[in-house]
Short mmCIF file of C-alpha atoms and ligand atoms in Angstrom, two decimals:
data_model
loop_
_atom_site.label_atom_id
_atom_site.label_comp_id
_atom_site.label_asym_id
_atom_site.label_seq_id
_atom_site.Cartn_x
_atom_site.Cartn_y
_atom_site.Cartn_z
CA UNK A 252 16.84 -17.61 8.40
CA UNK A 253 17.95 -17.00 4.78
CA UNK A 254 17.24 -21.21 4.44
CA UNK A 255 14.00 -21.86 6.07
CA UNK A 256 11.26 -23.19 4.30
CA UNK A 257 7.86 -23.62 4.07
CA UNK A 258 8.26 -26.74 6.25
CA UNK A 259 10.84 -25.56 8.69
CA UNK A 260 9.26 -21.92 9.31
CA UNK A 261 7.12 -22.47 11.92
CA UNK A 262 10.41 -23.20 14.55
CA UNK A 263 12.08 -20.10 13.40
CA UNK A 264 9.29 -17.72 13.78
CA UNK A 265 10.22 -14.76 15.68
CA UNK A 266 8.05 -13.34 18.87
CA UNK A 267 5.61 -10.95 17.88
CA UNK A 268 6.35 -8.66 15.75
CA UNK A 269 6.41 -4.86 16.99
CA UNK A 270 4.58 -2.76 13.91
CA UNK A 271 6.78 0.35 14.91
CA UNK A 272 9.86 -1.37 15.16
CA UNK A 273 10.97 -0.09 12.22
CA UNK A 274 8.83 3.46 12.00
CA UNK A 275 10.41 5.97 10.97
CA UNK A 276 12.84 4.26 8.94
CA UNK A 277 10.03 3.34 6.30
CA UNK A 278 7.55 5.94 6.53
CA UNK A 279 9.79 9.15 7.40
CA UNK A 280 9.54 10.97 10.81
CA UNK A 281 7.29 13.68 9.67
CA UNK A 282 3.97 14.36 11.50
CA UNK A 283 1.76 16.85 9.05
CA UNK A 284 3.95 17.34 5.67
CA UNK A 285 0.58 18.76 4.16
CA UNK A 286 0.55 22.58 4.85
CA UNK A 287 4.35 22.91 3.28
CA UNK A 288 2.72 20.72 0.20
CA UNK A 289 0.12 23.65 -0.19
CA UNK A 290 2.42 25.99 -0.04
CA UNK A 291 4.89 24.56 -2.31
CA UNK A 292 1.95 24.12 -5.05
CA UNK A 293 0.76 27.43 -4.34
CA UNK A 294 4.25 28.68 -6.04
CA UNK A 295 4.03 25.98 -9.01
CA UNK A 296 2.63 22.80 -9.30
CA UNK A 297 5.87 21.96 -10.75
CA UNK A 298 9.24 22.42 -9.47
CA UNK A 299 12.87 21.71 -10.13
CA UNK A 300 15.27 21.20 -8.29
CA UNK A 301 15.84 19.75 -4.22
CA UNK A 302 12.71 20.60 -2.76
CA UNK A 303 12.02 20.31 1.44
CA UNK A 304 9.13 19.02 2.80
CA UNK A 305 10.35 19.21 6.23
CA UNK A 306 12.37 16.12 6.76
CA UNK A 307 15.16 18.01 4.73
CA UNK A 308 16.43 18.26 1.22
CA UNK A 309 18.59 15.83 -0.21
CA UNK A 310 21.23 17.45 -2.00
CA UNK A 311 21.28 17.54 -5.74
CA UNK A 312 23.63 15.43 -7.67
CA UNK A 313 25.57 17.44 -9.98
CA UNK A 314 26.49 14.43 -12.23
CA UNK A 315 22.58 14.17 -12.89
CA UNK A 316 19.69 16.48 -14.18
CA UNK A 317 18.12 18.31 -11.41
CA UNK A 318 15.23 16.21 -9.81
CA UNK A 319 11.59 17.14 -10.69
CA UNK A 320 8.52 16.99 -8.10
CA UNK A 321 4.82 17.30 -8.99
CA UNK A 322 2.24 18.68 -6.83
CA UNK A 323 -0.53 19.28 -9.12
CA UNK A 324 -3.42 17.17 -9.71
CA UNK A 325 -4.19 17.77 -13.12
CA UNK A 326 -0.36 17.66 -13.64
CA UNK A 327 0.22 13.96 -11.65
CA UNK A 328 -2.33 13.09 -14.01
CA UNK A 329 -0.56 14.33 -17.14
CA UNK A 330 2.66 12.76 -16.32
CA UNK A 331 0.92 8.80 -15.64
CA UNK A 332 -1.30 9.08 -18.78
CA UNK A 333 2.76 9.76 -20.80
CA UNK A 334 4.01 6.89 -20.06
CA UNK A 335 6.36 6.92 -23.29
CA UNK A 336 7.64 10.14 -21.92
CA UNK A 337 7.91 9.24 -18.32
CA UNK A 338 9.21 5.83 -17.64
CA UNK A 339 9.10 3.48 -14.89
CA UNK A 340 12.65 2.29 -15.54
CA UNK A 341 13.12 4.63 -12.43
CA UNK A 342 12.73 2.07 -10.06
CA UNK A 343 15.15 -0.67 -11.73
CA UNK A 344 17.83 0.87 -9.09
CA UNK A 345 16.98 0.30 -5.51
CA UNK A 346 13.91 -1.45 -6.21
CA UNK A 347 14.99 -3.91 -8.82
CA UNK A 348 18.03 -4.78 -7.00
CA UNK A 349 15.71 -6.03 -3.94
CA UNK A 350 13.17 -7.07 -5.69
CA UNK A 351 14.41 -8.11 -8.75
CA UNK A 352 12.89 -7.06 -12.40
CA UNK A 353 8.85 -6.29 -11.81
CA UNK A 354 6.22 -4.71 -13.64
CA UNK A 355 6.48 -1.47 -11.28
CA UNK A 356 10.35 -0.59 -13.51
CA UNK A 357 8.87 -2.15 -16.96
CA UNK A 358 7.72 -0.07 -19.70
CA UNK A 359 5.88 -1.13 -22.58
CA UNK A 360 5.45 -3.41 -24.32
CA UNK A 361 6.92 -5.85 -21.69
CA UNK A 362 4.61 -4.38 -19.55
CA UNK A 363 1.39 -4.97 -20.77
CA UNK A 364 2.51 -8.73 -21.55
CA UNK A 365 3.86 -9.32 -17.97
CA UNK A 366 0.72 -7.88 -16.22
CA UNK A 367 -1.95 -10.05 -18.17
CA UNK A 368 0.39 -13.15 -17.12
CA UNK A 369 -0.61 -11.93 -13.05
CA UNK A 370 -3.60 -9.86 -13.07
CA UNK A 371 -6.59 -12.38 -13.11
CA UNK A 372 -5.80 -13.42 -9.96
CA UNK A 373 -6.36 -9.71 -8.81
CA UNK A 374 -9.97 -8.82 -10.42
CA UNK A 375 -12.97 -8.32 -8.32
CA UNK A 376 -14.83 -10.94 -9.37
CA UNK A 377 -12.25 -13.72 -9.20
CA UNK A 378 -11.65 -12.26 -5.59
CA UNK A 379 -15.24 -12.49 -4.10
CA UNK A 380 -14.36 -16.13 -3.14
CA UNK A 381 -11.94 -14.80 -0.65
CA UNK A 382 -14.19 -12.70 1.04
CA UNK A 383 -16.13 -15.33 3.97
CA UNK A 384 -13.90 -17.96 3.89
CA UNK A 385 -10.38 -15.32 4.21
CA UNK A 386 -11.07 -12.71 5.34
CA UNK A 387 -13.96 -12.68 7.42
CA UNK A 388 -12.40 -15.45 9.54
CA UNK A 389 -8.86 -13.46 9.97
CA UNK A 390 -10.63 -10.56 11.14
CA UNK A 391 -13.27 -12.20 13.27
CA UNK A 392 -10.29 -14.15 15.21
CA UNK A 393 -8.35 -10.94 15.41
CA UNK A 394 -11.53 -9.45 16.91
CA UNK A 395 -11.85 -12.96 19.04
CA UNK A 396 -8.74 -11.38 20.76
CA UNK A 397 -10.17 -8.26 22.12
CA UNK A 398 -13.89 -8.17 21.97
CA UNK A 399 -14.62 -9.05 25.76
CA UNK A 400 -12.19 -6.22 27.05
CA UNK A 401 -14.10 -3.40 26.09
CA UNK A 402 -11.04 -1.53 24.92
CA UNK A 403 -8.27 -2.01 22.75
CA UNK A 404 -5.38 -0.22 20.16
CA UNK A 405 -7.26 -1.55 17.22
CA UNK A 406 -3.14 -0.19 15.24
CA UNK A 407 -1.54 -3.08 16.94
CA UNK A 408 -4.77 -5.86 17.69
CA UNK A 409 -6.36 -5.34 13.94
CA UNK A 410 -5.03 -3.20 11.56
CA UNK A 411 -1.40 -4.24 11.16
CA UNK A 412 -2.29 -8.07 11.47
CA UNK A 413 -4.86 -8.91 8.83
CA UNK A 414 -3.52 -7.97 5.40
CA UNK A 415 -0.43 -9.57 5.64
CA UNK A 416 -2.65 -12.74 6.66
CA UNK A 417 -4.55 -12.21 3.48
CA UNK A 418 -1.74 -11.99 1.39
CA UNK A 419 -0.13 -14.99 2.58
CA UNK A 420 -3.58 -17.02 3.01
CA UNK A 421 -3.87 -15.93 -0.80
CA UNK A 422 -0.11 -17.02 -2.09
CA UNK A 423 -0.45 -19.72 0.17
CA UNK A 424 2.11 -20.01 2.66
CA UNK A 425 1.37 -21.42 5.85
CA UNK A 426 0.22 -19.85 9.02
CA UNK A 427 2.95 -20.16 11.45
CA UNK A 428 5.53 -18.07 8.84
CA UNK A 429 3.14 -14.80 9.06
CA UNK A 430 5.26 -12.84 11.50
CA UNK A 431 8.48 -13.79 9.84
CA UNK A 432 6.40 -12.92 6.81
CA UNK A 433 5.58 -9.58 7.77
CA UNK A 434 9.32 -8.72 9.47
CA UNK A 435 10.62 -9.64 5.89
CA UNK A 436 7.81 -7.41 4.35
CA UNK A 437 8.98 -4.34 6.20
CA UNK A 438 12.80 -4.76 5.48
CA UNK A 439 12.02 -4.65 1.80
CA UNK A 440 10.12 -1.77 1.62
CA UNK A 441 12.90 0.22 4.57
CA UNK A 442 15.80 -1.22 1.68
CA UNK A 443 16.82 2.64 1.16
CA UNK A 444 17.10 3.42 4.78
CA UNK A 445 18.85 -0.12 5.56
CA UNK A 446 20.83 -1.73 2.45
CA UNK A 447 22.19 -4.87 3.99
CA UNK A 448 18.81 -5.67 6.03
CA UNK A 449 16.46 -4.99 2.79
CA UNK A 450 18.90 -7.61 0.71
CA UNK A 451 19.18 -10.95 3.30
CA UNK A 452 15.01 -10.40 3.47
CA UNK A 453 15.44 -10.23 -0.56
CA UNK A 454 17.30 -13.42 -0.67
CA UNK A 455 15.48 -14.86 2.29
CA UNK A 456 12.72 -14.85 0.79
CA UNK A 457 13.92 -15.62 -2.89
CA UNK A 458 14.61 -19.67 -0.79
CA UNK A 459 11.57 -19.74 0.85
CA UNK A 460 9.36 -18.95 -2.35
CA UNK A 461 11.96 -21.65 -4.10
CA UNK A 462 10.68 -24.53 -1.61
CA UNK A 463 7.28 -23.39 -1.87
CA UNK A 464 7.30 -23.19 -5.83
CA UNK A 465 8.54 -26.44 -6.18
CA UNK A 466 5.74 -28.17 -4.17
CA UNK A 467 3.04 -26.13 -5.86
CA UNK A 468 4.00 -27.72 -9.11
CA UNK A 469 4.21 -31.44 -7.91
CA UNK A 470 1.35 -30.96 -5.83
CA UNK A 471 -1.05 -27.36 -7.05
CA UNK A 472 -3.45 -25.92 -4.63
CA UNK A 473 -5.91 -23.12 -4.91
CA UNK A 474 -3.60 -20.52 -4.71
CA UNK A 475 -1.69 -17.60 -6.45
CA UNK A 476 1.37 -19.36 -6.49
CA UNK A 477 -0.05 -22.19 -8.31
CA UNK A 478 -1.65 -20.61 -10.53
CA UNK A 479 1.65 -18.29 -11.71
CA UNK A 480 2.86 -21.31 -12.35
CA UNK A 481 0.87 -22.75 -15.23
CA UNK A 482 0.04 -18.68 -16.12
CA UNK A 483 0.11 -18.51 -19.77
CA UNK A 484 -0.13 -15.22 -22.20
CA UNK A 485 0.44 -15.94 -26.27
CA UNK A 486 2.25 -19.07 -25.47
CA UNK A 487 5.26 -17.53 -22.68
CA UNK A 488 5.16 -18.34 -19.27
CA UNK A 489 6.69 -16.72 -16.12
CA UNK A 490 10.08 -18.12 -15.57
CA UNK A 491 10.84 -18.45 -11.95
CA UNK A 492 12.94 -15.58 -11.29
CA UNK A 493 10.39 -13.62 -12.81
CA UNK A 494 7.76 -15.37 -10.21
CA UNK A 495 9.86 -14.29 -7.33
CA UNK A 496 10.16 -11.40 -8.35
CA UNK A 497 6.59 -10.77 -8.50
CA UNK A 498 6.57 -12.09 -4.80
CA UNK A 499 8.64 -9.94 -3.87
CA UNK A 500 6.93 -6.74 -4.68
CA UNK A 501 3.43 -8.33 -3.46
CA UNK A 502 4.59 -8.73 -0.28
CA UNK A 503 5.20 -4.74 0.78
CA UNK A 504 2.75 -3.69 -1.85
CA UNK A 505 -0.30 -5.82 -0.37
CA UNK A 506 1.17 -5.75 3.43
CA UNK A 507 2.42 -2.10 4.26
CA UNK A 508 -0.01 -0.05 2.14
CA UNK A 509 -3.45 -2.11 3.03
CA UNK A 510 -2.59 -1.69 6.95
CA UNK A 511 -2.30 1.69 6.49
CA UNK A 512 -5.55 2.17 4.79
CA UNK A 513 -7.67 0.79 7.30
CA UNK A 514 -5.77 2.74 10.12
CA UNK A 515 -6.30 5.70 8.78
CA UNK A 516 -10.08 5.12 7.66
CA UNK A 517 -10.82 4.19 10.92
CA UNK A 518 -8.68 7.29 11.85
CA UNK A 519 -11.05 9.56 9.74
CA UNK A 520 -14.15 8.39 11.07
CA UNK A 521 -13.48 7.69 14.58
CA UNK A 522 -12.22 11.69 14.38
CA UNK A 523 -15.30 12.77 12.82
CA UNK A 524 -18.39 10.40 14.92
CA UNK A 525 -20.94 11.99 12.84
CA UNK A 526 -19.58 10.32 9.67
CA UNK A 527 -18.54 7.26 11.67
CA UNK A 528 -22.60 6.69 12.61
CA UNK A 529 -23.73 7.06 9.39
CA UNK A 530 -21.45 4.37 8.07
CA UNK A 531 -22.27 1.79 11.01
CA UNK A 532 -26.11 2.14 10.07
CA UNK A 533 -25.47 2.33 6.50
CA UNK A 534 -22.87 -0.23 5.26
CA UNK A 535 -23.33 1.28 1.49
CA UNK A 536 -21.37 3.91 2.92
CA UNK A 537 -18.33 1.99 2.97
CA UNK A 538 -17.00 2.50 -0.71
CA UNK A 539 -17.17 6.33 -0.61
CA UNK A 540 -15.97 5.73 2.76
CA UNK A 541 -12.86 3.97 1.89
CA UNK A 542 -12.22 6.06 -1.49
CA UNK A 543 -12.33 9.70 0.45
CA UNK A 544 -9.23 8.06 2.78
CA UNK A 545 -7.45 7.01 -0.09
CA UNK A 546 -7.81 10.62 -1.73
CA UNK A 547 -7.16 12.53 1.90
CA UNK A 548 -4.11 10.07 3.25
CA UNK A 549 -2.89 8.23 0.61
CA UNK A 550 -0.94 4.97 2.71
CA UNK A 551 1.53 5.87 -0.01
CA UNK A 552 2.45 9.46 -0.38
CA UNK A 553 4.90 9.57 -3.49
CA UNK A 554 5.64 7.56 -6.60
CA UNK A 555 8.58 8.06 -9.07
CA UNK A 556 9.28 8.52 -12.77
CA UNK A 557 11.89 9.05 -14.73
CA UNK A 558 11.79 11.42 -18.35
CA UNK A 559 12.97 9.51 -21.26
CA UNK A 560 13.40 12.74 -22.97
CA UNK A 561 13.17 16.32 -22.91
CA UNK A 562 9.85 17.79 -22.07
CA UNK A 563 7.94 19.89 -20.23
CA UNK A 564 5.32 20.25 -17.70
CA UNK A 565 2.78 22.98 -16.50
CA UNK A 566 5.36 25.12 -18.65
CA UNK A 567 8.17 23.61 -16.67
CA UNK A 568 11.07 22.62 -18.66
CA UNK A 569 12.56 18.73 -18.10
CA UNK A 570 15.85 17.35 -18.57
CA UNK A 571 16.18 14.08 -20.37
CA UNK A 572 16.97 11.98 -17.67
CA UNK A 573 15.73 13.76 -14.70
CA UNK A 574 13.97 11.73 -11.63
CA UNK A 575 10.24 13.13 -10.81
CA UNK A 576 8.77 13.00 -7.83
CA UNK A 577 5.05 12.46 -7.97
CA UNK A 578 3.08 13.69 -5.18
CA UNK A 579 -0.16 11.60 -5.02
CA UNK A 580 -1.15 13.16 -1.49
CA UNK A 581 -0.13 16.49 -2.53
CA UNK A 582 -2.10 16.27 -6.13
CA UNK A 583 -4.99 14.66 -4.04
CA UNK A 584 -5.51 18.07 -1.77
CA UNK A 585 -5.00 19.79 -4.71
CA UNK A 586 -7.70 22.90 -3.57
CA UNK A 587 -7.95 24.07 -7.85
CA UNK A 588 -9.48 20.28 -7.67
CA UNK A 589 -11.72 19.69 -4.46
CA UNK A 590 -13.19 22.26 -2.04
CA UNK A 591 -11.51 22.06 1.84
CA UNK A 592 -9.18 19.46 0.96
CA UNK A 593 -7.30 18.88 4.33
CA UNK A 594 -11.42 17.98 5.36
CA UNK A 595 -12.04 14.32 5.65
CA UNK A 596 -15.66 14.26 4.11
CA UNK A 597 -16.92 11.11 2.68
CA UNK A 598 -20.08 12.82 1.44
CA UNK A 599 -17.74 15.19 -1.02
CA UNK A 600 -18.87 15.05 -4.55
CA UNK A 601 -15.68 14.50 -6.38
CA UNK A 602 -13.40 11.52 -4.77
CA UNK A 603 -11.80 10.97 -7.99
CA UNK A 604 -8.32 10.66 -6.88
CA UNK A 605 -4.84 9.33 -7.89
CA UNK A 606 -4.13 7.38 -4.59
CA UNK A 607 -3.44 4.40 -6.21
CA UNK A 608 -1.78 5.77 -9.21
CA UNK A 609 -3.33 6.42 -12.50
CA UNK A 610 -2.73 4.51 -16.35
CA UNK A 611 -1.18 1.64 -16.98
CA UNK A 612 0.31 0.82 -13.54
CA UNK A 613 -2.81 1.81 -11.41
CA UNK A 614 -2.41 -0.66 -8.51
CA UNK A 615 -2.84 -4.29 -9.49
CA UNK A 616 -4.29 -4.82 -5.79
CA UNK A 617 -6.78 -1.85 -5.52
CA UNK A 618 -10.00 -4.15 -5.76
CA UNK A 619 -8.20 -6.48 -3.28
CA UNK A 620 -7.19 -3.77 -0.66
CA UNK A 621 -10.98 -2.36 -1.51
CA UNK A 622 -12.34 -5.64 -0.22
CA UNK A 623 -10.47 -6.37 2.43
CA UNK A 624 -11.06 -3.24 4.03
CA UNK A 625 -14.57 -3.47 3.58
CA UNK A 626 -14.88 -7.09 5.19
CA UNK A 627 -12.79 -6.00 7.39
CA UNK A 628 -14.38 -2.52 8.79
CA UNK A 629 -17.71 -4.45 8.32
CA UNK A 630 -17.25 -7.08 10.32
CA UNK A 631 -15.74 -4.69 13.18
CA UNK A 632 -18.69 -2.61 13.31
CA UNK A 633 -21.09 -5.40 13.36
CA UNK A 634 -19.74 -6.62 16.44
CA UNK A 635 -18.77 -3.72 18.09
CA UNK A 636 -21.32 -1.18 17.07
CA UNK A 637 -20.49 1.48 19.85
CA UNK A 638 -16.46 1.53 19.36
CA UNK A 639 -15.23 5.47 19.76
CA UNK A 640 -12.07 7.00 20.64
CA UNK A 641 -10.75 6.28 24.15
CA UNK A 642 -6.70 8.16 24.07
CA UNK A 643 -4.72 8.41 27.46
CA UNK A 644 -4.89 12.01 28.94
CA UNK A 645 -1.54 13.24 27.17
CA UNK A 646 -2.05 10.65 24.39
CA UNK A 647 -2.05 12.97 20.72
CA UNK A 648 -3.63 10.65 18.66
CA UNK A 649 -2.95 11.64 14.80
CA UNK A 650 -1.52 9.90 11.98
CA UNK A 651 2.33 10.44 11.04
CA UNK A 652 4.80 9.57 8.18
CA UNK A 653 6.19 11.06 4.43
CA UNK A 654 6.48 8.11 2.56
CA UNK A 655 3.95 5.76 3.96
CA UNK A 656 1.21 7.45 6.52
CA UNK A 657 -1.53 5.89 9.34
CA UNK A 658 -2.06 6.35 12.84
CA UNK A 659 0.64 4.64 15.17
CA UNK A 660 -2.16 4.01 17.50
CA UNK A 661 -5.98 3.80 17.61
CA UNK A 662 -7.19 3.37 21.28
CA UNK A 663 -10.77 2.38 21.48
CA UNK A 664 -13.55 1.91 24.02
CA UNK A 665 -16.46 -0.30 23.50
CA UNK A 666 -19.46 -2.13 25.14
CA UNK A 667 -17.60 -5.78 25.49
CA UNK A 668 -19.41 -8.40 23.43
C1 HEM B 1315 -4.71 0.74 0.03
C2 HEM B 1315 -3.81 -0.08 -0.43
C3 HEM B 1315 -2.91 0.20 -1.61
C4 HEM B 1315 -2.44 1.39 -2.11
C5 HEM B 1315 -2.74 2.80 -1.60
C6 HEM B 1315 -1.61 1.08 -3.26
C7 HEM B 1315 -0.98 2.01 -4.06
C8 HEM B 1315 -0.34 1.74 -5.25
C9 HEM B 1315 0.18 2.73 -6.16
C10 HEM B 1315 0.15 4.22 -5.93
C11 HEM B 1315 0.71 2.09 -7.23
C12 HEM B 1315 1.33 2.73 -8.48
C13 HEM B 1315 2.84 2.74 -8.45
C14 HEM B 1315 3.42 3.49 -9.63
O1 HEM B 1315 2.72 3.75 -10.63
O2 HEM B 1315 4.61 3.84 -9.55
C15 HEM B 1315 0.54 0.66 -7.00
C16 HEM B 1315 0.97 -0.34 -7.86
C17 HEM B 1315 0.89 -1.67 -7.54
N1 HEM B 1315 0.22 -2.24 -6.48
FE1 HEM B 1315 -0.77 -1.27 -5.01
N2 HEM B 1315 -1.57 -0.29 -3.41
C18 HEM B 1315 -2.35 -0.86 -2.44
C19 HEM B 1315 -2.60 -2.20 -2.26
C20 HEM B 1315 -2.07 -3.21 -3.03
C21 HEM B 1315 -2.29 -4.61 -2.81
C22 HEM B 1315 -3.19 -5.20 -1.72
C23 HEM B 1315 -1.56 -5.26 -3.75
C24 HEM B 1315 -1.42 -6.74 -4.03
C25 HEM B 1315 -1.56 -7.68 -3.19
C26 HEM B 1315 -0.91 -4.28 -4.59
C27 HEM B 1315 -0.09 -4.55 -5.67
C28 HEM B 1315 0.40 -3.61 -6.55
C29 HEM B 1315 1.19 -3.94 -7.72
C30 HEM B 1315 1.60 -5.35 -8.17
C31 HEM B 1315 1.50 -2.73 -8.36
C32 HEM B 1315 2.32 -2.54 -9.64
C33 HEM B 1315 1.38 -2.41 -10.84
C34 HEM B 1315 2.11 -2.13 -12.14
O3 HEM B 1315 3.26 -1.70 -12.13
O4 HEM B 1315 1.50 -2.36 -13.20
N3 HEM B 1315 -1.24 -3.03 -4.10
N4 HEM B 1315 -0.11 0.48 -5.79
#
């Protein structure tokens, strides 16, 4: 596999691909980690040392300062806005040696330089041409699949299939390489739970984009990979390991966390019908919609930094050197910030939130993964208006992971159309 190509992919491409093949490996087997959260930032919303949030505490490493983890808002927010004290060179281990060297480890000023060489590709505006022509079509094909049956797990028919069809319409790659697309997503983002997987999907994928790079600059198309190609900022260009590199991370950054999203919006308001109605007959809904899922189940539950010097924190004293753990889902419950929390409510007043980070890395993709979910949601409840929850007798529908969260399964009933 580690050889295939653009041209040769679509003979290799595995049988479908199973979304929970790999489930608990890459999102931790941890049902509601929530409550112990609360607690934990009832005591401080700062503590050092191993903490457990019920999956068990790794042991500290005596050769290291003790690890830090954040469960404040105000104090997640504190820590992002720093970023001379706390540095992203955190991730240059396990992440950088799958991915290779991305803006996620880079501090400034490579940062800033690096991140105006990719990020037009990634405002709103530039991505409005996507909308009918991408995604629209994915999802109405996906929905093609199902919509005469009058029921369906919209997890494993909808949700898991269409970002990673975006993403790869959007670099693009060609159709029939999706699944092995996806499969090679997944083993990336697992790397910590599965070393010597996580590094042949590195490297597989390191050839593929090689093939594909080199016909994008005989022959450019409208895509993001052409158009990394001739990117220019004060006169440097991305060199190539720097643009696989960048593929790399796009791939579980704009695959696992999108699919996610959408599972668990549709979670929230297929749970709570009230909400779900007003949404169907009032699409405006959809943006506070979408931000009160990313504040109350974050796809991603925990990003890292690293202190490049002493400090301290909430009147919490740092090592130099010390990892920190920040908890976006636990800082986004924070009750000293938003009344009943653990509440899905997309009518709450404040749904500022730090879901998709806060500062200078805020997520390159958020108006992307914004957009697609809104196409996507759309164009599901304009053809099946009447969808509502239809689980098995002993079926206990809720969503489940640490890491990375959404529902493993979303079975639906509808009037067939
Ligand atoms: C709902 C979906 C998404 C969520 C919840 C999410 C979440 C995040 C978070 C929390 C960060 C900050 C990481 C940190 O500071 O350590 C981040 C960064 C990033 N995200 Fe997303 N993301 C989503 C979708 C996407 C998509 C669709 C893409 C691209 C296709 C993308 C690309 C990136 C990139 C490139 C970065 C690094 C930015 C930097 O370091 O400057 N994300 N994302």
């Amino acid at each position: 596999m580690s050889t295939m190509t653009a041209n040769t992919g679509a003979d290799q491409v595995p049988d479908r691909f199973d979304p929970f093949e790999l489930q608990d490996t890459v999102s931790g087997n941890i049902r509601d980690p929530y409550p112990r959260m609360h607690e934990l930032r009832r005591q401080s919303p700062v503590h050092v040392g191993p903490v457990d949030l019920g999956d068990g505490a790794t042991p500290a490493d005596p050769d290291r300062p003790p690890p830090v983890t954040v469960f404040g808002f105000d104090e997640v927010v504190q820590v992002l806005r720093d970023n001379e004290t706390f540095s992203s060179t955190v991730y240059e281990g396990v992440m950088g040696a799958v991915m290779g060297r991305t803006i996620l480890q880079m501090d400034e000023p490579d940062h800033r330089v690096h991140r105006a060489l990719v990020s037009p590709t990634f405002r709103s505006k530039v991505l409005q041409r996507w909308e009918e022509d991408l995604v629209q079509c994915v999802v109405n094909e996906l929905i093609d699949g199902f919509a005469d049956k009058g029921h369906v797990d919209l997890v494993q028919e909808l949700t898991f299939n269409f970002p990673v069809q975006v993403i790869a319409r959007i670099l693009g790659l060609p159709r029939s390489d999706f699944p092995v697309f996806q499969r090679w997503a997944i083993a990336i983002t697992s790397v910590a739970a599965n070393w010597e997987r996580g590094m042949a999907a590195s490297e597989a994928l390191r050839d593929y984009f090689a093939g594909i790079l080199e016909e994008r600059r005989q022959q450019p198309a409208d895509d993001l990979i052409s158009e990394l190609v001739v990117a220019e900022v004060d006169g440097r260009q991305l060199t190539d390991e720097e643009i696989y590199s960048f593929l790399r991370l796009l791939l579980p950054a704009g695959v696992e966390t999108t699919y996610r999203a959408s599972g668990s919006l549709l979670y929230g308001l297929l749970t709570n019908p009230d909400q779900l109605r007003a949404v169907v007959a009032d699409r405006e809904l959809m943006t506070p919609a979408f931000e009160e899922v990313i504040r109350w189940e974050p796809p991603v539950t925990v990003i890292l930094r690293r202190a490049a010097r002493a400090t301290e924190l909430a009147g919490v004293p740092i090592e130099e050197g010390a990892d920190i753990a920040l908890l976006l889902g636990a800082a986004n419950r924070d009750e000293r910030k938003y009344a009943e929390p653990d509440r899905y409510n997309l009518f709450r007043e404040s749904r500022q939130n730090v879901g998709f980070g806060f500062g200078i890395h805020v997520c390159l993709g958020m108006h992307l993964a914004r957009m697609e979910t809104r196409v996507a949601m759309n164009t599901l409840f304009d053809r099946l208006p009447d969808l509502h929850l239809d689980p098995a007798p002993d079926q206990d529908l809720h969503i489940h992971g640490m890491a990375f969260r959404s529902p493993i399964s979303l079975p639906v009933a509808f009037t067939p159309a």
